[in-house]
PDB file of C-alpha atoms and ligand atoms in Angstrom:
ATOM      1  CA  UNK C   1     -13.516   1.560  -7.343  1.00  0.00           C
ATOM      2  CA  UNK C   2     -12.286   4.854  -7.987  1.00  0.00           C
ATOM      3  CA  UNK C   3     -12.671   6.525  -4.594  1.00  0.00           C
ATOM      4  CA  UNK C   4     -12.843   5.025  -1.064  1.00  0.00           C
ATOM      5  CA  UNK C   5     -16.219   6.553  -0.974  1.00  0.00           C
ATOM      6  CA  UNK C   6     -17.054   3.972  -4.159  1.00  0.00           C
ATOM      7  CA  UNK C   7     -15.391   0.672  -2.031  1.00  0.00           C
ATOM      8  CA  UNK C   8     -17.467   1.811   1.161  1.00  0.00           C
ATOM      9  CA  UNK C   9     -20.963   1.554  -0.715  1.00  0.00           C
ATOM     10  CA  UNK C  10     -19.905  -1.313  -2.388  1.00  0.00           C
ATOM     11  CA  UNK C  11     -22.591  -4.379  -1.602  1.00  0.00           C
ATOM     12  CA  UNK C  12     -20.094  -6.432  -0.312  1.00  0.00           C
ATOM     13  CA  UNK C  13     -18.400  -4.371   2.002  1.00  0.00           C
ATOM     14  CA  UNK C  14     -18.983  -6.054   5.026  1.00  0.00           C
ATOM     15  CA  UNK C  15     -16.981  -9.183   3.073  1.00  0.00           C
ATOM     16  CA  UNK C  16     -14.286  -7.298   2.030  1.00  0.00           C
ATOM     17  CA  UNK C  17     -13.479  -5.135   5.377  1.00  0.00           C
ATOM     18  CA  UNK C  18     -13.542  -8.856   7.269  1.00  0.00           C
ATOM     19  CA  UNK C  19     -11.030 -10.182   4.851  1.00  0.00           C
ATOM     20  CA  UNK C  20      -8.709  -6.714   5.278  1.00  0.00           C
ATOM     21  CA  UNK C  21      -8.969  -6.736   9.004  1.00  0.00           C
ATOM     22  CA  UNK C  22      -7.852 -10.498   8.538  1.00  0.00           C
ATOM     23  CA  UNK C  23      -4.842  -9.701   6.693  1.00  0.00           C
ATOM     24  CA  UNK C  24      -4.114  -6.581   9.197  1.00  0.00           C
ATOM     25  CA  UNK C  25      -4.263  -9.064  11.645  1.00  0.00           C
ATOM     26  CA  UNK C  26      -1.685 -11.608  10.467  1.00  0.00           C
ATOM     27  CA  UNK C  27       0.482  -8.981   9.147  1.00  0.00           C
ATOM     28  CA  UNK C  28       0.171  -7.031  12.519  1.00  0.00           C
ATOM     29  CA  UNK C  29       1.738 -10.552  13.915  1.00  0.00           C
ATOM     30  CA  UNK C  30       4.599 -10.798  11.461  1.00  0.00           C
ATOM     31  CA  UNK C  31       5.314  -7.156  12.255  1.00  0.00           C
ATOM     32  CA  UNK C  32       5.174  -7.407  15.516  1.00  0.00           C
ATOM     33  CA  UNK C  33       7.509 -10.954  15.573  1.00  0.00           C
ATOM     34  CA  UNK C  34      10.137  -9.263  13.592  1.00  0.00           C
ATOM     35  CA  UNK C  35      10.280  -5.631  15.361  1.00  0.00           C
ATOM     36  CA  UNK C  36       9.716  -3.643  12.435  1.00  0.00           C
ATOM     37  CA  UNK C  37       6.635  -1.235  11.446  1.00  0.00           C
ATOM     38  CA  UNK C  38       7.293  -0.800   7.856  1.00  0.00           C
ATOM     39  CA  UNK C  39       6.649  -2.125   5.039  1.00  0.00           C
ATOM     40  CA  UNK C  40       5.766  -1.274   1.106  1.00  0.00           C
ATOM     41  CA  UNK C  41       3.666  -2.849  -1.086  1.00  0.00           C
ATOM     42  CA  UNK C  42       3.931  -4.459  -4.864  1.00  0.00           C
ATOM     43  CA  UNK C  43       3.577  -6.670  -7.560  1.00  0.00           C
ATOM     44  CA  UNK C  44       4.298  -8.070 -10.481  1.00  0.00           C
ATOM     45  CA  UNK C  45       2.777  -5.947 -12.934  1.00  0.00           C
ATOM     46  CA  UNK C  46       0.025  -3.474 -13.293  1.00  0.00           C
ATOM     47  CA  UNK C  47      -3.529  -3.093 -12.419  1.00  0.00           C
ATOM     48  CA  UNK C  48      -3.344  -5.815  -9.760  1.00  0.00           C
ATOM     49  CA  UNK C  49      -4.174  -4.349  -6.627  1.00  0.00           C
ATOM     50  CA  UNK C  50      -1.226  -2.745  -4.896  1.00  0.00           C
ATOM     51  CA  UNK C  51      -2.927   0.425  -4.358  1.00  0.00           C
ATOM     52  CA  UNK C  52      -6.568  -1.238  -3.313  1.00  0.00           C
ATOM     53  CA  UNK C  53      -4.627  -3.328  -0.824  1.00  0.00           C
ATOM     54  CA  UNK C  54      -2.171  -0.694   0.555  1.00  0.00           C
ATOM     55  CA  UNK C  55      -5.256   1.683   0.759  1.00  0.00           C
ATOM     56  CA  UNK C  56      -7.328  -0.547   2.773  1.00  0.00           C
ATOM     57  CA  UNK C  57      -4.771  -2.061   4.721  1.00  0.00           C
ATOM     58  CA  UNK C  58      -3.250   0.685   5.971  1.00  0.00           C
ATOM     59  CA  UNK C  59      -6.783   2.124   6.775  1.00  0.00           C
ATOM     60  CA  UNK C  60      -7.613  -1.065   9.059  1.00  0.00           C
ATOM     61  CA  UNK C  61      -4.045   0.176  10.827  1.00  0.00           C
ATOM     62  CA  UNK C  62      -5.690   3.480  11.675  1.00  0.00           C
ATOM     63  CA  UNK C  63      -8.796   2.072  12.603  1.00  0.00           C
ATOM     64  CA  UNK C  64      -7.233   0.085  15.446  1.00  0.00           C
ATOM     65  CA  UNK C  65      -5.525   2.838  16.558  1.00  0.00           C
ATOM     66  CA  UNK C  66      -1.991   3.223  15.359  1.00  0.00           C
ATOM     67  CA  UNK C  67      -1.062   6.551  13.420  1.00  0.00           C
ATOM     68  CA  UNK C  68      -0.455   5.419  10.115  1.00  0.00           C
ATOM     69  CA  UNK C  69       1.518   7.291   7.069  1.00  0.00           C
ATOM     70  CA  UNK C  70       0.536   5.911   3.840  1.00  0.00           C
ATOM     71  CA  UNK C  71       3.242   6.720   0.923  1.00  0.00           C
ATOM     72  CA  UNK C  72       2.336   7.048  -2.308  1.00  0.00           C
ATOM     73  CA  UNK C  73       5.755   6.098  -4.145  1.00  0.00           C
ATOM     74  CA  UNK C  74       4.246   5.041  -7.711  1.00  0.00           C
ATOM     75  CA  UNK C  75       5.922   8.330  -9.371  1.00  0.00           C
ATOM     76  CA  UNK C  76       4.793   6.847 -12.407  1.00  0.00           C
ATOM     77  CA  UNK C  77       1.011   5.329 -12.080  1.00  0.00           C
ATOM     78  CA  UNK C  78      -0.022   7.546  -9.007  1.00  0.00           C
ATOM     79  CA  UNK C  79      -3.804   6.703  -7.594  1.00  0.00           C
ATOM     80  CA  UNK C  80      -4.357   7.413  -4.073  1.00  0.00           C
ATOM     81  CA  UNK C  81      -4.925  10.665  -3.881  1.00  0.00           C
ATOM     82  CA  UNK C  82      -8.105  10.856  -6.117  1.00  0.00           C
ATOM     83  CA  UNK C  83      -8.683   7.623  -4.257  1.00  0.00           C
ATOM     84  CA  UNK C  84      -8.730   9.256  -0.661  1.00  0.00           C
ATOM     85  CA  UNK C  85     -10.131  11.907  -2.552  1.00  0.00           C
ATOM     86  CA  UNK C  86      -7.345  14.840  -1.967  1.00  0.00           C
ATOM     87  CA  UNK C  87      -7.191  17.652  -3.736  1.00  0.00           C
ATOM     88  CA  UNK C  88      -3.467  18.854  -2.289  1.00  0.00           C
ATOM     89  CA  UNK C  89      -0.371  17.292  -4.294  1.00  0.00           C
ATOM     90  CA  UNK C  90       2.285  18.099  -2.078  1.00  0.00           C
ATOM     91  CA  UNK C  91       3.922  15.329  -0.816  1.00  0.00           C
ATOM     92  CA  UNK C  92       6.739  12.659  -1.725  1.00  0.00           C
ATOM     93  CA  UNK C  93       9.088  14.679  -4.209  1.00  0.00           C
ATOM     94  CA  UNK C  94       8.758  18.322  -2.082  1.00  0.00           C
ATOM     95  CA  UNK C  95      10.025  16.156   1.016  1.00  0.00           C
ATOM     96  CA  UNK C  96      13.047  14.491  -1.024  1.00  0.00           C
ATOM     97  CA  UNK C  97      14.092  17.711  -2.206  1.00  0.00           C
ATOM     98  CA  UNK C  98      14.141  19.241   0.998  1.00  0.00           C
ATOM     99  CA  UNK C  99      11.886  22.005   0.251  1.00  0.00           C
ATOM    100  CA  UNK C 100       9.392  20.882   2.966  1.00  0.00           C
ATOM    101  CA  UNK C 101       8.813  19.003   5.955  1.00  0.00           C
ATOM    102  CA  UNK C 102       7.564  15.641   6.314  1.00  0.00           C
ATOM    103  CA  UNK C 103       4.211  16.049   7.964  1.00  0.00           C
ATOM    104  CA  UNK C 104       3.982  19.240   5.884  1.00  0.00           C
ATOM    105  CA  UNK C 105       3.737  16.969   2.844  1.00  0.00           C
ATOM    106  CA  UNK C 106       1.197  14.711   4.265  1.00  0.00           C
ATOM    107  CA  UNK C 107      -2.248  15.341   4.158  1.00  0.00           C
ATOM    108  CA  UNK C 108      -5.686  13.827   6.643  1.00  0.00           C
ATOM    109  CA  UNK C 109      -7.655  11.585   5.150  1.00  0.00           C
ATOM    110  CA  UNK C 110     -11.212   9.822   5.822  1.00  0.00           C
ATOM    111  CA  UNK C 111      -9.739   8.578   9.278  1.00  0.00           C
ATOM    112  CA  UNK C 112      -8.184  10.653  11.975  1.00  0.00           C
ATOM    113  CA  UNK C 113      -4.969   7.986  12.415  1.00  0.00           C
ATOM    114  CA  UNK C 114      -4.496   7.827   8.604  1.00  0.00           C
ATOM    115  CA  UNK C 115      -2.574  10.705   6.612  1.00  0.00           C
ATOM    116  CA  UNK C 116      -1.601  10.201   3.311  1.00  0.00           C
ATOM    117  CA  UNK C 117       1.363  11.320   1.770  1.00  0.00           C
ATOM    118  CA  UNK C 118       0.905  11.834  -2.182  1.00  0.00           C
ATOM    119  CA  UNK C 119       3.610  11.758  -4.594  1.00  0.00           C
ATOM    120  CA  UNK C 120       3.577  15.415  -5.623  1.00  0.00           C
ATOM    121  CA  UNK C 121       4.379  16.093  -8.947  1.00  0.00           C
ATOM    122  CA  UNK C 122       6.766  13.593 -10.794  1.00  0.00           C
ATOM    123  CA  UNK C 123       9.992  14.459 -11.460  1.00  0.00           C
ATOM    124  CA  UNK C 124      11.900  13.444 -14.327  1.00  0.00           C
ATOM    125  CA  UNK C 125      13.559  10.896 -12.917  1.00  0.00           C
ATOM    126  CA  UNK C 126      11.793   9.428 -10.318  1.00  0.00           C
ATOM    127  CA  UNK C 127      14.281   6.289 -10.280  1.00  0.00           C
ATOM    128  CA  UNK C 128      17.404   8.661  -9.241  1.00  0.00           C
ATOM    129  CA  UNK C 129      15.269  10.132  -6.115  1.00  0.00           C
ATOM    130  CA  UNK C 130      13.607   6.256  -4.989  1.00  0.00           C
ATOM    131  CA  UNK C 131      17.314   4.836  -4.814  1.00  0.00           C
ATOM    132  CA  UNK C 132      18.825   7.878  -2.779  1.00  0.00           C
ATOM    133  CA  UNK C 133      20.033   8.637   0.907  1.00  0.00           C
ATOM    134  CA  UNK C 134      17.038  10.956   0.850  1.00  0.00           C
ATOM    135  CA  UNK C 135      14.162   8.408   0.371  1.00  0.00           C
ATOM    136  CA  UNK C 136      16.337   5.830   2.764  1.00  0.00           C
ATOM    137  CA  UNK C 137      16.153   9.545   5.564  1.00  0.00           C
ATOM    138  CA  UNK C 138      12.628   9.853   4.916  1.00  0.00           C
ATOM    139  CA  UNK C 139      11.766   5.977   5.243  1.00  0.00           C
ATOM    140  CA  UNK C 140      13.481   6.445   8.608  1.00  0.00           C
ATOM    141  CA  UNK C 141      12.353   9.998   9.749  1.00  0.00           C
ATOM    142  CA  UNK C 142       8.442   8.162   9.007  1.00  0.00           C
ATOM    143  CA  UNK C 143       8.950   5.842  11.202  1.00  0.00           C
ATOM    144  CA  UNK C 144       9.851   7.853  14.312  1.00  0.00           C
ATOM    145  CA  UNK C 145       6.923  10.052  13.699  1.00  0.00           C
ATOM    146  CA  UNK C 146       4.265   7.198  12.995  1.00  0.00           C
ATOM    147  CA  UNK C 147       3.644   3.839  14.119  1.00  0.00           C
ATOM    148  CA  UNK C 148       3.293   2.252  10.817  1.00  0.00           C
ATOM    149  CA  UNK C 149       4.445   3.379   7.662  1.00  0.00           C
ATOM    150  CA  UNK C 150       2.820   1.994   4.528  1.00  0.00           C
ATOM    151  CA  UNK C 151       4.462   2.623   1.282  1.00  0.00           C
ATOM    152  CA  UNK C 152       2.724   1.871  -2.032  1.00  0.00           C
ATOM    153  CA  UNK C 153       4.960   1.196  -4.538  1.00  0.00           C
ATOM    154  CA  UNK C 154       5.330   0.697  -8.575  1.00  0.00           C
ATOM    155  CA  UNK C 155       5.019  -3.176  -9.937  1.00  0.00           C
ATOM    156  CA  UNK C 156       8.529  -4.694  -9.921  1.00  0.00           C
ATOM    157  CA  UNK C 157       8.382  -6.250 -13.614  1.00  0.00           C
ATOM    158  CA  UNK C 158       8.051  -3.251 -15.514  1.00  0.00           C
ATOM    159  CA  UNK C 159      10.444  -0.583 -13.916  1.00  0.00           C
ATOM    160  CA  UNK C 160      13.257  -0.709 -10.926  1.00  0.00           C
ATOM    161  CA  UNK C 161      12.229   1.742  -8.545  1.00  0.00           C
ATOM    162  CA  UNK C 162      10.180  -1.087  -6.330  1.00  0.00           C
ATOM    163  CA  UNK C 163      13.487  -3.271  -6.153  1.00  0.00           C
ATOM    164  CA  UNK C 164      15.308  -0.509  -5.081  1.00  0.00           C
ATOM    165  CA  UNK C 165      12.687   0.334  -2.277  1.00  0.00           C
ATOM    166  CA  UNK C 166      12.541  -3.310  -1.121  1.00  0.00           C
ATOM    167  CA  UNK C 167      15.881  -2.837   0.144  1.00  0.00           C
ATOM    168  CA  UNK C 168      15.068   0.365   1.976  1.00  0.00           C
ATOM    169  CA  UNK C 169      11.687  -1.016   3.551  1.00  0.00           C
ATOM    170  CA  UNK C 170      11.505  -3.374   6.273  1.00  0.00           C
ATOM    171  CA  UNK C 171       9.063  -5.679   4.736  1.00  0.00           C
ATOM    172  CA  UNK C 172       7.418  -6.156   1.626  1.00  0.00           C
ATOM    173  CA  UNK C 173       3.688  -7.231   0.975  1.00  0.00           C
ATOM    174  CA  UNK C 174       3.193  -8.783  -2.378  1.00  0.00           C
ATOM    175  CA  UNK C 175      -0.051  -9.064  -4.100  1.00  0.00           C
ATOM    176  CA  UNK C 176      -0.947 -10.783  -6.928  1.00  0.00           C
ATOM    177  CA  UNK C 177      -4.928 -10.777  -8.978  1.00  0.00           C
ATOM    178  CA  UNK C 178      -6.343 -13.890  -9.054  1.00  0.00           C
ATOM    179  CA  UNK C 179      -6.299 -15.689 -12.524  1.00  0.00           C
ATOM    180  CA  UNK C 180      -4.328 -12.410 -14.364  1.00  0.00           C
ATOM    181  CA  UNK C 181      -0.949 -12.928 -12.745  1.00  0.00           C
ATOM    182  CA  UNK C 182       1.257 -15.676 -14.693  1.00  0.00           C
ATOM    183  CA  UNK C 183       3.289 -17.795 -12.510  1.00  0.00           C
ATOM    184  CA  UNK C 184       6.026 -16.885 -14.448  1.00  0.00           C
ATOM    185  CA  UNK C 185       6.095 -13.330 -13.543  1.00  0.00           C
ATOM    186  CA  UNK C 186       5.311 -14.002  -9.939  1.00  0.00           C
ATOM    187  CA  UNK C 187       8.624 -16.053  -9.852  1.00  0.00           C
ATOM    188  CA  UNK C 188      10.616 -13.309 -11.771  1.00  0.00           C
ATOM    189  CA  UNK C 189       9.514 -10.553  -8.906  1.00  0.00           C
ATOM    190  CA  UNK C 190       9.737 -12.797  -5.940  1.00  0.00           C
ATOM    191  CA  UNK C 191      13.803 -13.618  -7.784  1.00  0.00           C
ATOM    192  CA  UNK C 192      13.980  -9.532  -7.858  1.00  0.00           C
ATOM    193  CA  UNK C 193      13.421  -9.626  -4.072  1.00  0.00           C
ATOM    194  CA  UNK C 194      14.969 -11.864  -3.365  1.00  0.00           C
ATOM    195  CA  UNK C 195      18.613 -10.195  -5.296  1.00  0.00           C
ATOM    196  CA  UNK C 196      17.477  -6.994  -3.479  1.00  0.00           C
ATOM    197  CA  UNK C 197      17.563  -9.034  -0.248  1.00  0.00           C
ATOM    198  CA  UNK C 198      14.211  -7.750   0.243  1.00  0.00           C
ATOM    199  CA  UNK C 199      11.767  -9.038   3.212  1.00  0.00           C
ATOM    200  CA  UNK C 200       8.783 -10.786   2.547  1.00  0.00           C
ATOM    201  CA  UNK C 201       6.437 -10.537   5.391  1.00  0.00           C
ATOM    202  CA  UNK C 202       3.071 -11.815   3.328  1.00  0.00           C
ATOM    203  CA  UNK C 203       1.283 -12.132  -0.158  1.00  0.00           C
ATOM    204  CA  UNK C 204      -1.845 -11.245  -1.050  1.00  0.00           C
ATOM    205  CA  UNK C 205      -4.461 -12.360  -3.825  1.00  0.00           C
ATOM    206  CA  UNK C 206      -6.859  -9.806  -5.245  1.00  0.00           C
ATOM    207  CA  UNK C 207      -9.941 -10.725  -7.177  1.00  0.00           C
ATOM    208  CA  UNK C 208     -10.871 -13.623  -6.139  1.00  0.00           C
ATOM    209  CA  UNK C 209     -14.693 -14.084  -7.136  1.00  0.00           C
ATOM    210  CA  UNK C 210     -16.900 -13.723  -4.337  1.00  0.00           C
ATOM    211  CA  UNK C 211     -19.720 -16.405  -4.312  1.00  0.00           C
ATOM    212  CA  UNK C 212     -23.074 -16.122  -2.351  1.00  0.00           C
ATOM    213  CA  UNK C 213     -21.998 -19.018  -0.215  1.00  0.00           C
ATOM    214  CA  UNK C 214     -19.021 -17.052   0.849  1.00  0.00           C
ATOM    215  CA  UNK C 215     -21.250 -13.782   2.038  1.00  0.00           C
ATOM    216  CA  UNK C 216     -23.517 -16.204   3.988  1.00  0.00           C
ATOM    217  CA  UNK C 217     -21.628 -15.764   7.061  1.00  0.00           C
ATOM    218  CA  UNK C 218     -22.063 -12.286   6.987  1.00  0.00           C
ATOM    219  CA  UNK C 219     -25.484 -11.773   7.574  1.00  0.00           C
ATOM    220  CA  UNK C 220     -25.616 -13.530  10.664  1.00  0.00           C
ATOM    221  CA  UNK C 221     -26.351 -10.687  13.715  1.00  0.00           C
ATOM    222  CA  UNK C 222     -24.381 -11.083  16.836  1.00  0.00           C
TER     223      UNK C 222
HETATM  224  N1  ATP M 301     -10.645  -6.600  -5.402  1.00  0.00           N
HETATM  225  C1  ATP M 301     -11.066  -5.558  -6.126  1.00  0.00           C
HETATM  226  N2  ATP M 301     -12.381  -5.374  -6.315  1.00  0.00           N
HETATM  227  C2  ATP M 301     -12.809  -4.350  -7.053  1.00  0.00           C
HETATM  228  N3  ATP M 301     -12.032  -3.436  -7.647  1.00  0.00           N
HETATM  229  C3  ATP M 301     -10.721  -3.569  -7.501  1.00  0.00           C
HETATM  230  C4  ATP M 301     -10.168  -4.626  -6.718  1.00  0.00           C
HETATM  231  N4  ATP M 301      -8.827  -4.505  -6.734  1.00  0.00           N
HETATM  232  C5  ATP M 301      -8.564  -3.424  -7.471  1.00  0.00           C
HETATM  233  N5  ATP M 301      -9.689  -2.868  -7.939  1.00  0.00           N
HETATM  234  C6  ATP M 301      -9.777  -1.707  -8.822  1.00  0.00           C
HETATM  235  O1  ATP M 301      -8.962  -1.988  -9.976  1.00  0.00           O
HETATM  236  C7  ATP M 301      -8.240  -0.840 -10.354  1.00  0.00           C
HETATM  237  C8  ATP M 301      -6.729  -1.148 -10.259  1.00  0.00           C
HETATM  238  O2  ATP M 301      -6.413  -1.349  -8.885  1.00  0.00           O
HETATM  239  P1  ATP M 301      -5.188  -0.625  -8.199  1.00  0.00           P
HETATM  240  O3  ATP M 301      -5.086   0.791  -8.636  1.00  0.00           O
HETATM  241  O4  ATP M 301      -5.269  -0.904  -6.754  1.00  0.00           O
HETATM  242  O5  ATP M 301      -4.027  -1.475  -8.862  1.00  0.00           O
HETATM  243  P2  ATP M 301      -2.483  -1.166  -8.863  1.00  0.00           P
HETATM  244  O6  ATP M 301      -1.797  -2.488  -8.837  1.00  0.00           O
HETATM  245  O7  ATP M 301      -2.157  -0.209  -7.796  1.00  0.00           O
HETATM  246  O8  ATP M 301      -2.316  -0.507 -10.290  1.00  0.00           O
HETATM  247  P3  ATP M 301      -1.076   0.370 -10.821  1.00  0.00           P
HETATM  248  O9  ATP M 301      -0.105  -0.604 -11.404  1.00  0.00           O
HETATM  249  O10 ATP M 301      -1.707   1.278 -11.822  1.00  0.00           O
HETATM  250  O11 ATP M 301      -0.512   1.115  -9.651  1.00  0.00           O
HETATM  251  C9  ATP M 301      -8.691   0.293  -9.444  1.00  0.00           C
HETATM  252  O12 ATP M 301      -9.737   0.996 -10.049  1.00  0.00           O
HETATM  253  C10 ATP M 301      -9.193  -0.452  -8.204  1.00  0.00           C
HETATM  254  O13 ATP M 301     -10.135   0.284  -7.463  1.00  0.00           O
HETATM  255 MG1   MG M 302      -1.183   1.650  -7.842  1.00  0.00          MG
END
């Protein structure tokens, strides 16, 4: 799905925005038990989900009525801009260097409680600015202007910048693709987190098949 257009005429969309409000839900609990209203997420490696998940999450945040930033902090594999389908990339960098404001490097999306903040055009060294006082300000500054603050981050196996970020977030949501991730490489990023003293609030598997059984239920009319 290359837009959020594409997932919303998707056949099973009725399936998959059940499942998202389900994991809203439950995460909405852990959020709520712990006091905090931020959280990034990751994986393992590449291609498994992180910006699907963080997408849709954070737009079943805005749907129930909480402002909502979403961050795009994958300097490296960006995607949600062409997947909210904005043309504007000014966002994380121009706010780390100071040269604009925060909510002047956000932009609306589809929903009027979402705004996304892009990356804006990667700098050279995108590690340097993730593990600075700057992106620890900004994390902070987010959070007094939104209720929740979504951050989308790199896969932790490959590069460092998502094991510096888990120890500026407040949480961590981990996903995983069903059948693709190895074990071993979930255990190596969960043993990242876990040195970064990061907070795991919640996993998530992507790509599970969907069987006909499964969409039974959602036919039925209320
Ligand atoms: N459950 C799913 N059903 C259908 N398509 C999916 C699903 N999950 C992800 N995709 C698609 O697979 C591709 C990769 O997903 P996504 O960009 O979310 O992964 P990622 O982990 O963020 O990748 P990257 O490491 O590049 O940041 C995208 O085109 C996305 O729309
Ligand atoms: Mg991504």
């Amino acid at each position: 799905m290359k837009t959020y257009r594409d997932f919303e005429q998707t056949k099973e969309i009725q399936f998959y925005k059940e499942k998202f409000h389900s994991i809203q839900t439950s995460l909405q609990f852990m959020l709520q038990k712990q006091g905090i209203r931020n959280f990034m997420v990751t994986s393992a490696n590449m291609s498994e989900g992180k910006s699907f998940t963080s997408a849709n999450i954070a737009t079943v945040f805005a749907e129930k009525g909480n402002s909502t930033l979403l961050i795009d902090a994958d300097f490296h594999r960006p995607s949600l801009r062409k997947y909210m389908q904005i043309s504007e990339n000014i966002g994380l960098i121009d706010c780390l260097t100071g040269d604009k404001t925060l909510m002047e490097c956000t932009q609306e999306t589809h929903h009027p409680n979402l705004r996304l903040m892009p990356t804006g055009i990667a700098p050279l060294n995108p590690n340097e600015w993730i593990d600075s006082l700057e992106m620890k300000q900004l994390i902070e500054e987010a959070k007094q202007q939104f209720d929740y603050v979504i951050i989308d981050a790199p896969p932790l196996l490959p590069i460092t910048d998502s094991r510096i970020l888990s120890s500026l977030c407040d949480g961590v949501l981990f996903v995983t693709f069903a059948k693709k991730t190895k074990r071993s490489d979930i255990k190596q990023a969960m043993r990242y987190l876990e040195i970064a003293d990061a907070n795991v609030i919640g996993s998530v598997v992507n790509g599970v098949a969907i069987s006909k059984s499964d969409m039974k239920g959602y036919h039925y009319k209320y």
